[in-house]
Amino acid sequence: STQERLERAAKVDHFHGGGIQTTEILRSLMNLPTPDVLRGADVGSGLGGPMRWFALQSHAQMDGVDITPDFVAISNQISDRTGMRANTFSQVGDATSLPLAANAYDFATMMALSCNVPNRAQLYASTARILKSGGVVGMLDIIKGPTEGLVYPVPWSRDGSDSINRLLTREETVREAALVGLDSEAAQDISAEVLAWFIKDHAEITAGRQVGFEKFLPDWEKMVESQIQNLEKGHIKFECLVFRKS
């Protein structure tokens, strides 16, 4: 079945903490309506796993946007192979100025994207622009934890020297989103689930698995070790956040 094909592909194409499980937690939290067809956008769509999952489970026509051309090409290839090309399409673009129509989408998703985007206000404004009034945005977000500091490398920064490295607390995130008319609707801390996933992922890498994110990111194992420490020490949290365009 298509669902089985997507679950197999999830070993590489749900490239965020918690994998396909956190994609589904976010989807449930978004509580999307079930009309004939929803229109959705995945902002920073990567290899396209979450976009295909939403297309299948929420009967959505999905557009993905990612800044990395290789990811976009691979995403469209996986959509072809899994029989999802008719309702999922990825294109190259910048999350802070999305090449998508205004007021056209029922929902948008962002999977661990914001830590890669220094200009948070522009990211949220760009996403709010494409949503219909009452449209929903679901974010899997890496949130600044109660303990100062960060263990490197992490997926968004190898050593902390770049301008990208800017995490916000949940309160700061809610405030930034509100400035562009995105009102906070739901939040769920999934740090425990994501920590368990990283520990399991590390065990699989150590056991010499055939397929995993390390195929795309050679220092993935080091990043997993860092993220385990970052979560255990309270430097970061993983949260699912849902906002609605007023």
Coordinates of C-alpha atoms in Angstrom, one line a residue, residues 7-210:
E7 CA 6.6 4.2 6.2
R8 CA 9.6 2.5 4.5
A9 CA 10.8 5.7 3.0
A10 CA 10.5 7.4 6.4
K11 CA 13.9 6.0 7.4
V12 CA 15.4 8.8 5.3
D13 CA 12.7 11.3 4.3
H14 CA 11.4 12.5 7.7
F15 CA 14.6 14.3 8.4
H16 CA 13.9 15.7 11.9
G17 CA 14.0 14.6 15.5
G18 CA 11.4 11.9 16.2
G19 CA 11.0 11.0 12.5
I20 CA 7.6 10.0 11.2
Q21 CA 6.2 9.7 14.8
T22 CA 6.6 13.4 15.4
T23 CA 5.1 14.2 12.0
E24 CA 2.0 12.3 13.0
I25 CA 1.9 13.9 16.5
L26 CA 1.9 17.4 14.9
R27 CA -0.7 16.3 12.3
S28 CA -3.1 15.1 15.1
L29 CA -2.5 18.3 17.1
M30 CA -3.4 20.5 14.1
N31 CA -6.8 18.9 14.1
L32 CA -7.4 19.7 10.4
P33 CA -10.9 19.6 8.9
T34 CA -11.7 16.8 6.4
P35 CA -13.3 18.4 3.4
D36 CA -12.9 16.8 0.0
V37 CA -9.3 18.2 -0.5
L38 CA -7.2 20.5 1.6
R39 CA -4.4 22.6 0.2
G40 CA -1.2 22.5 2.2
A41 CA 2.3 23.8 2.0
D42 CA 5.4 22.4 3.6
V43 CA 7.9 25.2 4.3
G44 CA 11.4 23.9 4.2
S45 CA 10.2 20.5 2.8
G46 CA 13.5 18.7 2.6
L47 CA 13.2 15.2 1.2
G48 CA 9.4 15.5 1.4
G49 CA 8.4 12.8 3.9
P50 CA 6.1 15.0 6.0
M51 CA 4.5 16.5 2.9
R52 CA 3.7 13.1 1.5
W53 CA 2.4 11.9 4.9
F54 CA 0.0 14.9 5.2
A55 CA -1.1 14.4 1.6
L56 CA -2.0 10.8 2.3
Q57 CA -3.5 11.1 5.8
S58 CA -5.2 14.5 5.5
H59 CA -6.4 14.2 1.9
A60 CA -4.3 17.2 1.0
Q61 CA -2.8 18.6 -2.2
M62 CA 0.7 19.5 -1.0
D63 CA 3.3 22.0 -2.3
G64 CA 6.8 21.8 -0.8
V65 CA 9.4 24.6 -0.9
D66 CA 13.1 24.0 0.0
I67 CA 16.2 26.1 -0.6
T68 CA 18.4 23.0 -1.5
P69 CA 17.9 22.0 -5.1
D70 CA 19.2 18.4 -4.5
F71 CA 16.6 17.9 -1.8
V72 CA 13.9 19.1 -4.1
A73 CA 15.0 16.7 -6.9
I74 CA 15.2 13.7 -4.5
S75 CA 11.8 14.7 -3.0
N76 CA 10.1 14.7 -6.4
Q77 CA 11.8 11.3 -7.3
I78 CA 10.5 9.7 -4.0
S79 CA 7.0 11.1 -4.8
D80 CA 7.2 9.5 -8.2
R81 CA 8.3 6.1 -6.8
T82 CA 5.7 6.1 -4.0
G83 CA 2.9 7.0 -6.4
M84 CA 2.4 10.5 -4.8
R85 CA 3.4 12.8 -7.6
A86 CA -0.2 13.7 -8.4
N87 CA -0.7 15.3 -5.0
T88 CA 2.7 16.4 -3.9
F89 CA 5.2 18.7 -5.7
S90 CA 8.4 20.3 -4.4
Q91 CA 10.1 23.4 -5.8
V92 CA 13.2 25.4 -5.0
G93 CA 12.5 28.5 -3.0
D94 CA 13.2 30.6 0.1
A95 CA 11.1 30.2 3.2
T96 CA 11.2 33.9 3.9
S97 CA 9.7 34.8 0.5
L98 CA 7.7 31.8 -0.6
P99 CA 7.1 31.4 -4.3
L100 CA 3.4 30.5 -3.5
A101 CA 0.1 32.2 -4.0
A102 CA -1.3 34.4 -1.3
N103 CA -4.4 33.4 0.7
A104 CA -4.4 30.0 -1.0
Y105 CA -3.6 27.4 1.6
D106 CA -5.7 25.7 4.3
F107 CA -2.6 24.8 6.3
A108 CA 1.2 25.0 6.3
T109 CA 3.8 22.9 8.1
M110 CA 7.4 23.6 9.2
M111 CA 9.4 20.6 10.4
A112 CA 12.4 21.8 12.6
L113 CA 12.9 24.6 10.1
S114 CA 13.0 27.8 12.3
C115 CA 16.4 27.1 13.8
N116 CA 17.8 27.4 10.2
V117 CA 16.3 30.8 9.6
P118 CA 17.8 33.9 11.4
N119 CA 14.9 36.2 10.3
R120 CA 12.0 34.6 12.2
A121 CA 9.7 37.6 11.6
Q122 CA 10.1 37.3 7.8
L123 CA 9.6 33.5 8.0
Y124 CA 6.3 33.8 9.8
A125 CA 5.1 36.7 7.7
S126 CA 5.9 34.8 4.5
T127 CA 3.9 31.8 5.8
A128 CA 1.0 33.9 7.1
R129 CA 0.7 35.5 3.6
I130 CA 0.0 32.2 1.8
L131 CA -2.6 31.0 4.3
K132 CA -6.3 31.5 3.9
S133 CA -8.0 33.4 6.7
G134 CA -8.5 30.8 9.5
G135 CA -5.7 28.7 8.0
V136 CA -3.5 26.7 10.3
V137 CA 0.3 26.4 10.6
G138 CA 1.8 23.5 12.5
M139 CA 5.5 23.7 13.5
L140 CA 7.8 21.0 14.9
D141 CA 10.1 23.5 16.6
I142 CA 13.4 23.2 18.4
I143 CA 12.9 25.5 21.4
K144 CA 15.5 27.1 23.7
G145 CA 15.6 25.1 26.9
P146 CA 16.0 26.4 30.5
T147 CA 19.7 25.6 30.6
E148 CA 22.1 28.0 28.8
G149 CA 24.5 26.7 26.2
L150 CA 24.5 24.1 23.4
V151 CA 26.6 21.0 22.6
Y152 CA 27.8 21.0 19.0
P153 CA 27.6 19.9 16.2
V154 CA 23.8 20.2 15.8
P155 CA 21.9 19.8 12.5
W156 CA 21.6 23.6 12.0
S157 CA 25.1 24.6 13.1
R158 CA 28.4 22.7 13.2
D159 CA 30.1 25.0 15.8
G160 CA 27.8 27.9 16.7
S161 CA 29.8 30.4 14.7
D162 CA 27.1 31.1 12.1
S163 CA 24.3 33.7 12.3
I164 CA 21.8 30.8 11.9
N165 CA 22.2 29.7 15.5
R166 CA 19.2 31.5 17.1
L167 CA 16.7 29.5 19.2
L168 CA 13.7 31.1 20.8
T169 CA 11.7 30.0 23.9
R170 CA 8.1 29.0 23.3
E171 CA 6.9 32.4 24.7
E172 CA 9.2 34.3 22.2
T173 CA 8.0 32.1 19.4
V174 CA 4.4 32.8 20.2
R175 CA 5.1 36.6 20.4
E176 CA 6.9 36.7 17.0
A177 CA 4.1 34.7 15.3
A178 CA 1.4 37.0 16.9
L179 CA 3.0 40.0 15.3
V180 CA 2.1 38.7 11.8
G181 CA -1.4 37.6 12.8
L182 CA -0.7 34.0 13.7
D183 CA -2.4 33.2 17.0
S184 CA -1.2 30.4 19.2
E185 CA -3.8 27.6 19.3
A186 CA -2.0 24.5 20.8
A187 CA 1.4 23.3 22.0
Q188 CA 2.8 20.0 23.1
D189 CA 6.2 19.3 24.5
I190 CA 7.5 16.1 22.8
S191 CA 11.1 16.3 24.1
A192 CA 10.8 12.9 25.9
E193 CA 9.6 11.1 22.7
V194 CA 12.4 12.8 20.6
L195 CA 15.1 11.9 23.1
A196 CA 14.0 8.2 23.0
W197 CA 14.1 8.4 19.2
F198 CA 17.6 9.8 19.1
I199 CA 18.8 7.1 21.6
K200 CA 17.3 4.4 19.3
D201 CA 18.7 6.1 16.2
H202 CA 22.2 6.1 17.8
A203 CA 21.9 2.4 18.7
E204 CA 20.9 1.6 15.0
I205 CA 23.9 3.6 13.7
T206 CA 26.3 1.8 16.1
A207 CA 24.8 -1.6 14.9
G208 CA 25.8 -0.6 11.3
R209 CA 22.4 -0.1 9.7
Q210 CA 22.1 0.0 5.9

